[in-house]
Short mmCIF file of C-alpha atoms in Angstrom, two decimals:
data_model
loop_
_atom_site.label_atom_id
_atom_site.label_comp_id
_atom_site.label_asym_id
_atom_site.label_seq_id
_atom_site.Cartn_x
_atom_site.Cartn_y
_atom_site.Cartn_z
CA MET A 17 0.00 0.00 0.00
CA ARG A 18 1.29 3.43 -0.95
CA LEU A 19 2.07 5.62 2.07
CA PRO A 20 0.63 9.17 2.11
CA PHE A 21 4.13 10.66 2.44
CA ASP A 22 7.72 9.42 2.32
CA ALA A 23 9.25 11.43 5.17
CA VAL A 24 8.36 13.62 8.14
CA LEU A 25 10.20 16.93 8.42
CA CYS A 26 9.62 18.28 11.92
CA ASP A 27 10.42 21.52 13.69
CA PHE A 28 12.03 21.41 17.14
CA ASP A 29 11.13 24.46 19.25
CA GLY A 30 7.41 24.83 19.79
CA VAL A 31 6.70 21.28 18.65
CA ILE A 32 9.15 19.01 20.47
CA ARG A 33 11.05 21.35 22.80
CA PHE A 34 9.52 23.91 25.14
CA TYR A 35 11.21 26.51 27.34
CA ASP A 36 10.63 27.58 30.94
CA THR A 37 10.96 31.36 30.83
CA ALA A 38 9.82 31.96 34.41
CA GLU A 39 13.22 33.25 35.54
CA VAL A 40 13.45 35.70 32.66
CA THR A 41 9.93 36.98 33.37
CA GLU A 42 10.75 37.41 37.06
CA LEU A 43 13.90 39.36 36.22
CA GLU A 44 12.02 41.58 33.78
CA ARG A 45 9.40 42.42 36.37
CA GLY A 46 12.10 43.09 38.94
CA PHE A 47 13.84 45.45 36.54
CA GLY A 48 10.61 47.23 35.67
CA VAL A 49 10.33 46.15 32.05
CA GLU A 50 7.36 44.50 30.37
CA PRO A 51 7.50 40.69 30.37
CA GLY A 52 8.44 39.49 26.91
CA THR A 53 10.76 42.43 26.24
CA THR A 54 13.87 40.25 26.25
CA ALA A 55 12.37 37.72 23.83
CA ARG A 56 11.23 40.46 21.44
CA THR A 57 14.69 41.97 21.60
CA ALA A 58 16.43 38.62 21.10
CA PHE A 59 14.35 37.76 18.03
CA ALA A 60 14.40 41.21 16.48
CA PRO A 61 15.73 41.47 12.91
CA GLY A 62 19.49 41.68 12.98
CA VAL A 63 19.84 40.33 16.52
CA ASP A 64 19.06 36.64 16.15
CA GLY A 65 19.86 36.32 12.44
CA PRO A 66 23.63 35.84 12.77
CA ALA A 67 23.11 33.21 15.49
CA LEU A 68 20.62 31.25 13.39
CA VAL A 69 22.97 30.95 10.43
CA GLY A 70 25.95 30.00 12.58
CA GLU A 71 27.88 33.24 12.20
CA ILE A 72 28.05 33.85 15.97
CA THR A 73 27.96 31.72 19.10
CA VAL A 74 25.20 31.73 21.70
CA ALA A 75 27.45 33.79 23.98
CA GLN A 76 27.88 36.37 21.23
CA TRP A 77 24.12 36.35 20.66
CA ALA A 78 23.71 37.14 24.37
CA ASP A 79 26.09 40.08 23.87
CA SER A 80 23.90 41.31 21.00
CA ILE A 81 20.81 41.11 23.21
CA VAL A 82 22.59 43.07 25.93
CA ALA A 83 23.65 45.74 23.43
CA ALA A 84 20.05 46.09 22.26
CA LEU A 85 18.73 46.39 25.82
CA VAL A 86 21.16 48.92 27.27
CA ASP A 87 19.21 51.85 25.86
CA ARG A 88 16.47 51.10 28.41
CA LEU A 89 18.30 49.30 31.22
CA PRO A 90 21.58 49.53 33.12
CA GLU A 91 24.17 47.24 31.52
CA GLU A 92 24.32 44.92 34.52
CA GLN A 93 20.57 44.28 34.32
CA ALA A 94 20.69 43.92 30.55
CA ARG A 95 23.50 41.37 30.97
CA LYS A 96 21.48 39.32 33.45
CA LEU A 97 18.52 39.26 31.07
CA GLY A 98 20.62 38.34 28.05
CA GLU A 99 22.35 35.49 29.84
CA ALA A 100 19.15 34.24 31.45
CA PHE A 101 17.34 34.25 28.12
CA THR A 102 20.02 32.33 26.22
CA GLY A 103 20.33 29.83 29.07
CA VAL A 104 16.68 29.10 29.89
CA PRO A 105 15.89 25.50 30.91
CA PHE A 106 13.87 23.38 28.52
CA ARG A 107 12.01 20.11 28.27
CA VAL A 108 10.70 17.86 25.53
CA ASP A 109 7.15 16.68 24.98
CA GLN A 110 7.30 12.93 25.41
CA ASP A 111 3.95 12.46 23.67
CA VAL A 112 5.31 14.10 20.54
CA LEU A 113 8.46 11.98 20.68
CA GLY A 114 6.32 8.87 21.03
CA LEU A 115 4.36 9.75 17.90
CA LEU A 116 7.52 10.46 15.94
CA ARG A 117 9.09 7.22 17.12
CA ARG A 118 6.13 5.28 15.80
CA ALA A 119 6.28 7.21 12.53
CA GLN A 120 9.91 6.12 12.14
CA THR A 121 8.76 2.54 11.67
CA TYR A 122 7.29 3.72 8.36
CA VAL A 123 9.30 6.73 7.15
CA PRO A 124 12.41 8.78 8.03
CA VAL A 125 11.91 11.59 10.54
CA VAL A 126 14.15 14.62 9.97
CA LEU A 127 14.54 17.46 12.46
CA VAL A 128 14.47 20.85 10.69
CA SER A 129 15.27 23.67 13.08
CA ASN A 130 16.12 27.35 12.97
CA ALA A 131 18.77 26.84 15.62
CA THR A 132 22.04 28.10 17.03
CA LEU A 133 25.38 26.32 17.06
CA LYS A 134 24.32 24.87 20.42
CA LEU A 135 21.66 22.56 18.95
CA GLU A 136 23.82 19.44 19.00
CA GLU A 137 24.77 20.08 22.62
CA ASP A 138 21.11 20.51 23.54
CA LEU A 139 20.11 17.31 21.74
CA ASP A 140 22.80 15.45 23.63
CA ALA A 141 21.60 16.87 26.97
CA LEU A 142 18.10 15.63 26.13
CA GLY A 143 19.30 12.18 25.07
CA LEU A 144 18.17 12.83 21.49
CA THR A 145 21.50 12.77 19.65
CA HIS A 146 20.56 9.58 17.82
CA PHE A 147 16.77 9.94 17.85
CA PHE A 148 16.25 11.55 14.44
CA ASP A 149 17.20 10.01 11.15
CA GLU A 150 18.79 13.32 10.15
CA VAL A 151 19.18 16.77 11.71
CA VAL A 152 19.09 19.92 9.60
CA SER A 153 20.16 22.92 11.67
CA SER A 154 20.01 26.38 10.15
CA ALA A 155 23.24 27.22 11.97
CA ARG A 156 25.01 24.40 10.12
CA VAL A 157 23.52 24.82 6.65
CA GLY A 158 23.52 28.62 6.73
CA VAL A 159 19.90 29.15 5.74
CA VAL A 160 16.73 29.54 7.83
CA LYS A 161 13.09 28.64 7.40
CA PRO A 162 11.07 29.70 5.47
CA ASP A 163 13.82 29.84 2.81
CA ARG A 164 13.19 27.21 0.14
CA ARG A 165 16.71 25.80 0.36
CA ILE A 166 16.42 24.48 3.91
CA TYR A 167 13.36 22.45 2.93
CA GLU A 168 15.23 21.08 -0.07
CA ILE A 169 18.20 20.10 2.10
CA ALA A 170 15.91 18.31 4.56
CA ALA A 171 14.13 16.37 1.82
CA GLU A 172 17.46 15.42 0.24
CA ARG A 173 18.73 14.08 3.55
CA ALA A 174 15.53 12.13 4.00
CA GLY A 175 15.99 10.65 0.55
CA ALA A 176 12.50 11.82 -0.37
CA ASP A 177 10.86 13.94 -3.02
CA LEU A 178 10.10 17.35 -1.54
CA ARG A 179 6.48 17.04 -2.64
CA LEU A 180 6.13 13.75 -0.79
CA CYS A 181 7.10 15.08 2.64
CA LEU A 182 4.97 15.95 5.65
CA PHE A 183 6.17 19.18 7.26
CA VAL A 184 5.31 20.07 10.88
CA ASP A 185 5.97 23.49 12.41
CA ASP A 186 4.38 25.89 14.89
CA ARG A 187 4.97 28.99 12.77
CA PRO A 188 2.39 29.72 10.05
CA GLU A 189 4.90 31.30 7.67
CA ASN A 190 7.05 28.16 7.72
CA VAL A 191 4.08 25.88 7.07
CA GLU A 192 2.81 28.14 4.29
CA ALA A 193 6.23 28.08 2.62
CA ALA A 194 6.30 24.28 2.83
CA ALA A 195 2.82 24.00 1.36
CA GLY A 196 3.88 26.35 -1.43
CA LEU A 197 6.59 23.84 -2.34
CA GLY A 198 4.04 21.05 -2.57
CA MET A 199 4.52 19.51 0.86
CA MET A 200 1.73 18.45 3.18
CA GLY A 201 1.88 21.11 5.90
CA VAL A 202 0.76 20.76 9.51
CA LEU A 203 0.50 23.87 11.68
CA TYR A 204 1.26 22.53 15.14
CA ARG A 205 -0.73 23.83 18.09
CA GLU A 206 -1.20 20.69 20.18
CA VAL A 207 -0.36 17.00 20.13
CA SER A 208 -3.63 16.10 18.45
CA ASP A 209 -2.54 18.04 15.33
CA LEU A 210 0.44 15.74 14.89
CA ARG A 211 -1.47 12.64 15.89
CA ALA A 212 -4.09 13.29 13.21
CA ALA A 213 -1.47 13.79 10.48
CA LEU A 214 0.49 10.68 11.41
CA ALA A 215 -2.66 8.59 11.62
CA LEU A 216 -2.52 8.60 7.82
CA LEU A 217 0.47 6.26 8.15
CA GLY A 218 -1.47 3.90 10.35
CA ALA A 219 1.00 4.84 13.12
#
């Protein structure tokens, strides 16, 4: 029987990995800035870009965050926020991993992440170094989602036709780009979204 797709290309943050930002929020409140300010600063154009294509380290990214915050905070406070943000603890969703593990009995599962040079270290800390069939990190390939090339690289590593891949991500623009390339796109909001898509495999 023909399978509905030949590979699963899956995002990491917001689908598999989730962060505990409580410490950052507490620091922001203590410093009198609106919660979420550090994240908005960290992901602003020109701040996170170099980190996501591997041009700078996470420590250098923290420096960039600090530099962008010092116009509203003393440098010491900005430094604490930058370091806390780039070092927040994280966890993985075991239900999602369970679904992906079952999918691997049918098709390759490739991690496709807009990530820093620290991704491999984080995967190791989570015991996931050998979980995925392939890992495509933007910091290693030098291109970020939703650029067409990163999808092509992921499909190539999966050994699958781009148009015969299932793509899972929590960001609409990334899913829309995947769908525009002919992939089956899943906008992830909760585990049931993934479960429904993978049910097509019989997984």
